[in-house]
XYZ file of N, CA and C in Angstrom:
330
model
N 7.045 -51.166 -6.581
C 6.945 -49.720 -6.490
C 6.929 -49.300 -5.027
N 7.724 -48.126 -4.813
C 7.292 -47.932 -3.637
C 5.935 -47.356 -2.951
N 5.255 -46.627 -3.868
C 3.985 -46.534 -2.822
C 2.566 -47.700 -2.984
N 3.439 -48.722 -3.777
C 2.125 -49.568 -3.867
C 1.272 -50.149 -2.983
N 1.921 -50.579 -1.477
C 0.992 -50.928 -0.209
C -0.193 -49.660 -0.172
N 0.062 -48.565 -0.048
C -0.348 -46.825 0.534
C -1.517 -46.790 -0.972
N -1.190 -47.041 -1.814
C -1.847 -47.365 -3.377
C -3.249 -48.322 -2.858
N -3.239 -49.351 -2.848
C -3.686 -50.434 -2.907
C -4.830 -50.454 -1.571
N -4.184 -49.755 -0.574
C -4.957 -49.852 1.114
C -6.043 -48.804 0.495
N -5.603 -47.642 -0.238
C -6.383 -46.611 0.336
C -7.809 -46.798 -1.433
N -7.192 -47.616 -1.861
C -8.028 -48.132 -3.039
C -9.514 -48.961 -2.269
N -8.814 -49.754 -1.726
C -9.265 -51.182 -0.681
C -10.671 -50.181 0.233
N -10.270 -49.282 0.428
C -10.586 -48.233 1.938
C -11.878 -47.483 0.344
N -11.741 -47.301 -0.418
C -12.876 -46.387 -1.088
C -13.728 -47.011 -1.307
N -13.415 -48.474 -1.846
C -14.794 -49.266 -2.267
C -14.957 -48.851 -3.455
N -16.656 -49.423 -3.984
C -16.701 -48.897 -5.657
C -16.171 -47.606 -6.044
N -16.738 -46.866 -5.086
C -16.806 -45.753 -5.607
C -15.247 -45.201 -6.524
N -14.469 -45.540 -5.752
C -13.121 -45.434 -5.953
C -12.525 -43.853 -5.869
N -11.622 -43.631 -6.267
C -10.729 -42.035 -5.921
C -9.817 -41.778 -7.537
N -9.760 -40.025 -7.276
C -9.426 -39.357 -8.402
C -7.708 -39.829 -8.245
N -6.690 -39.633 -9.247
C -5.572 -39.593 -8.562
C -4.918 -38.643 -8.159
N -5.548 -37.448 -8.141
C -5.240 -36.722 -6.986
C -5.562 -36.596 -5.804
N -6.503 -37.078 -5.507
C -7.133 -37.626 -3.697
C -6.188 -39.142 -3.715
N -5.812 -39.883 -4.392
C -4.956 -41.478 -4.114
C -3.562 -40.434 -4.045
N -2.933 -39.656 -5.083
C -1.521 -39.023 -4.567
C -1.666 -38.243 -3.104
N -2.563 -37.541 -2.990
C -2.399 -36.735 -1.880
C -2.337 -37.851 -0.479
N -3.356 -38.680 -0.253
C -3.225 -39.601 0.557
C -2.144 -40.698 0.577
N -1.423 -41.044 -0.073
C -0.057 -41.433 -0.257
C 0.807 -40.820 -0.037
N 1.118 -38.945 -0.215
C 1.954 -38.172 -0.242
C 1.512 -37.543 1.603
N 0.837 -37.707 2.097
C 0.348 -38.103 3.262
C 0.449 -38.985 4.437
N 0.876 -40.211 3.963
C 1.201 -41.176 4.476
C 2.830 -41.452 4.436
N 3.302 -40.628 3.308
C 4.639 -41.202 3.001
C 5.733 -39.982 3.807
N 4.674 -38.908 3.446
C 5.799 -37.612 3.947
C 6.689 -37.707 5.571
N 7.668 -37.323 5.713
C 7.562 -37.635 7.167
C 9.020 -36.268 7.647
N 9.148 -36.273 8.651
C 10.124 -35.252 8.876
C 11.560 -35.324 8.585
N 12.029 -36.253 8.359
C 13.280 -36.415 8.133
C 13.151 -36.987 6.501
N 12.420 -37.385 5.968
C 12.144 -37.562 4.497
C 10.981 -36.803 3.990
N 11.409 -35.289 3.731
C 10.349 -34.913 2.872
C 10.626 -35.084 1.343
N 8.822 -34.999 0.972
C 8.527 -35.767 -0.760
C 7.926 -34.178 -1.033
N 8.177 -34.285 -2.553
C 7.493 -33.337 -3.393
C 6.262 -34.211 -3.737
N 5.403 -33.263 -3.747
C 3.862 -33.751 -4.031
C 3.859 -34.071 -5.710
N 4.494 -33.233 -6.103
C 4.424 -33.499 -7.748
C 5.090 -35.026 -8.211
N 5.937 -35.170 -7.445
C 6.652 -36.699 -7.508
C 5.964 -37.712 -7.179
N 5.361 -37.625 -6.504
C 4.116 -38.557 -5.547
C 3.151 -38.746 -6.704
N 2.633 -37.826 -6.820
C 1.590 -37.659 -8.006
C 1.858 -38.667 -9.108
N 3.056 -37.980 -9.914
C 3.520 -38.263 -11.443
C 3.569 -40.313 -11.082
N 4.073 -40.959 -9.600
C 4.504 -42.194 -9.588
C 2.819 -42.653 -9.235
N 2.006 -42.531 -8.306
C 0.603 -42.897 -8.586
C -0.214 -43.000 -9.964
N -0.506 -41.676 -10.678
C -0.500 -41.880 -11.751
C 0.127 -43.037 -12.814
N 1.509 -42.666 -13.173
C 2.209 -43.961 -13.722
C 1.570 -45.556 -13.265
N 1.590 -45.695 -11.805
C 1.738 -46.630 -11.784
C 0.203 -47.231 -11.698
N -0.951 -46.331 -11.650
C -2.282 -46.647 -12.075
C -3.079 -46.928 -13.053
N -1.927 -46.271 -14.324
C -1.962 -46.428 -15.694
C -1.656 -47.330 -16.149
N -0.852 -48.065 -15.668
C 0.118 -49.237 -16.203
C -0.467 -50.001 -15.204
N -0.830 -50.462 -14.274
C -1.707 -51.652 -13.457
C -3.216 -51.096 -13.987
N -4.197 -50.697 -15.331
C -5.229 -50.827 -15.181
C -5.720 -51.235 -16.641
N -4.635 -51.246 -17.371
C -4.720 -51.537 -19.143
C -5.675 -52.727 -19.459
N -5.491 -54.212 -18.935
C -6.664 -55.806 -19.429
C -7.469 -55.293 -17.945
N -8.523 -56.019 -18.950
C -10.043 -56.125 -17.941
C -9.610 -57.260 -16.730
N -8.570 -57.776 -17.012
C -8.331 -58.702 -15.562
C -7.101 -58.173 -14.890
N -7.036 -56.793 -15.023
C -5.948 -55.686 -13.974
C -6.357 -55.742 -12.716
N -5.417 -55.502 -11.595
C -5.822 -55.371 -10.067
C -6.673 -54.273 -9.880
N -6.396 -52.951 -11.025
C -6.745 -51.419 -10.951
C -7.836 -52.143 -12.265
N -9.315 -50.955 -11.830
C -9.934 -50.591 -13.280
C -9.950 -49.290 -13.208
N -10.325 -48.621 -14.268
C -10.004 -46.752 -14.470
C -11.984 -47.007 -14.807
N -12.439 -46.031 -13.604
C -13.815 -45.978 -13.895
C -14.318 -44.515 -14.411
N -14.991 -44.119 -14.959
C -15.136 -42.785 -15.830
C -14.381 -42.251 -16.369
N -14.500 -40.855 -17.304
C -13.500 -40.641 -17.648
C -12.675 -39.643 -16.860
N -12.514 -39.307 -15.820
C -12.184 -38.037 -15.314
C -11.180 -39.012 -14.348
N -10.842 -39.954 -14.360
C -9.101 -40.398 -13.804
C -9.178 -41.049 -12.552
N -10.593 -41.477 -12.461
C -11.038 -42.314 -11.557
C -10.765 -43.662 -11.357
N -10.133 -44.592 -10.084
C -9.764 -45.654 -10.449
C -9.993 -46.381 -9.010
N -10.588 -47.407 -9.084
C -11.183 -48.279 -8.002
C -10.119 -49.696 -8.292
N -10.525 -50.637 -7.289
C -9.720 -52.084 -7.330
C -11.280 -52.629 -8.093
N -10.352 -53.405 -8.851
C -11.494 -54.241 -10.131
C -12.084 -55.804 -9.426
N -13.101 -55.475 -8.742
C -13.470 -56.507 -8.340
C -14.097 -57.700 -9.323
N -13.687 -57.770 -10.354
C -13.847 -58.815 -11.527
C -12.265 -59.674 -11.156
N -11.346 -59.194 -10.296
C -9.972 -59.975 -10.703
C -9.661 -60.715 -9.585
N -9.633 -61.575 -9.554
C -8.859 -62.426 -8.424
C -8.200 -62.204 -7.602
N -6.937 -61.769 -7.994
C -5.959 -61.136 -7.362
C -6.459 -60.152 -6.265
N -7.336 -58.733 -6.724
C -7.948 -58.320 -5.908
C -8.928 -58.884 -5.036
N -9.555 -59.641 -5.244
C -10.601 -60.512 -4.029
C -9.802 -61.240 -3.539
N -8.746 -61.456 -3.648
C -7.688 -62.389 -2.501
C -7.221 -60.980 -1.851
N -6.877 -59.697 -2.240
C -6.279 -58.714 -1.575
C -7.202 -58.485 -0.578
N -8.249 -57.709 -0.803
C -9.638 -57.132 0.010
C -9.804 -58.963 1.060
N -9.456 -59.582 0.480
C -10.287 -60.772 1.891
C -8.631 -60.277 2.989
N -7.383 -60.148 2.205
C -6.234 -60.007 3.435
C -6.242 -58.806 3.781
N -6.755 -57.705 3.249
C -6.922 -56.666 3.949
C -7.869 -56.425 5.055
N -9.357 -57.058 4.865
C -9.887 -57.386 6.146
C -9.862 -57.990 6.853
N -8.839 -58.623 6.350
C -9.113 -60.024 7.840
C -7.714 -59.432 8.870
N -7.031 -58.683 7.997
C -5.977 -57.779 8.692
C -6.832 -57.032 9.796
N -7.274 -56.050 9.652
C -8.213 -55.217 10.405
C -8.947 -56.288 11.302
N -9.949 -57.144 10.825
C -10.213 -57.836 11.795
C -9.202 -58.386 13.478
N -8.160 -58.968 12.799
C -7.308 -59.132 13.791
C -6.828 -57.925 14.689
N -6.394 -57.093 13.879
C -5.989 -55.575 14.632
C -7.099 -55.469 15.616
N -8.561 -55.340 15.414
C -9.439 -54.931 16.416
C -10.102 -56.209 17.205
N -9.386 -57.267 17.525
C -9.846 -58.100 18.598
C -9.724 -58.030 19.897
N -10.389 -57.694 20.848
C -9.867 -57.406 22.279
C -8.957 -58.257 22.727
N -7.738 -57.752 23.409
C -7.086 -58.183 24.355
C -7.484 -58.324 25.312
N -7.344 -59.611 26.255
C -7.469 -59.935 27.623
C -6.570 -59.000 28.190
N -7.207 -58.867 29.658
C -6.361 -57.857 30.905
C -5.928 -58.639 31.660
N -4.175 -58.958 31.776
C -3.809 -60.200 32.408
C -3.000 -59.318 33.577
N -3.296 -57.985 33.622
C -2.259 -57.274 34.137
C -2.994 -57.536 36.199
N -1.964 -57.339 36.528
C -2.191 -57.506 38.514
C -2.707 -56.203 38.985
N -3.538 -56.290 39.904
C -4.139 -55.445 40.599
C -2.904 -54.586 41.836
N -2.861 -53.748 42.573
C -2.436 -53.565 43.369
C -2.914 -53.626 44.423
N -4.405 -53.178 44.479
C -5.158 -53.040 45.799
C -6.062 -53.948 45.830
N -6.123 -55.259 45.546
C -7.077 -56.691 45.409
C -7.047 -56.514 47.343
N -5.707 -56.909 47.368
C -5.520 -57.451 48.883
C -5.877 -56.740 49.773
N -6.135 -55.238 49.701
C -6.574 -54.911 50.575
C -7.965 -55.078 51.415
């Protein structure tokens, strides 16, 4: 699917609590929109939805649907997801490791 990375991060990013799918479309339709490719929000929507419905059906889905009001978190009962969430942080981890400053001075010598 195409917004499944933008799906999955911003799932990863709520924790239990998880998100409606209209806060997961809008933040996808957010991430995806851009100036030379604009998206209809309703399209965005209708493919989050779909595709949250259909990844959350067995209790060993990547998605669980928590309450009834269309709420849907990553199912930390599934494997799959605890292998995702360990590569999603260890992503971030790497992103925020300091770089060494290997760069030259100009005015040392003076």
């Amino acid at each position: 699917m195409k917004y499944e990375k933008e799906i999955l991060l911003f799932l990863a990013e709520a924790g239990n609590n998880g998100l409606s799918v209209k806060k997961i479309a809008r933040h996808v339709f957010n991430a995806s929109n851009n100036f030379f490719e604009e998206l209809d929000f309703q399209e965005v929507h209708n493919a989050v939805q779909q595709y949250l419905t259909r990844n959350s059906k067995n209790r060993d889905s990547l998605i669980e649907k928590v309450g009834p009001r269309g709420i849907y978190r990553l199912n930390t009962n599934s494997p799959i997801s605890q292998q995702l969430m360990f590569d999603f942080f260890q992503e971030e981890e790497e992103q925020q490791k300091p770089t060494e400053d290997l760069s030259l001075s100009l005015f040392d010598d003076l």
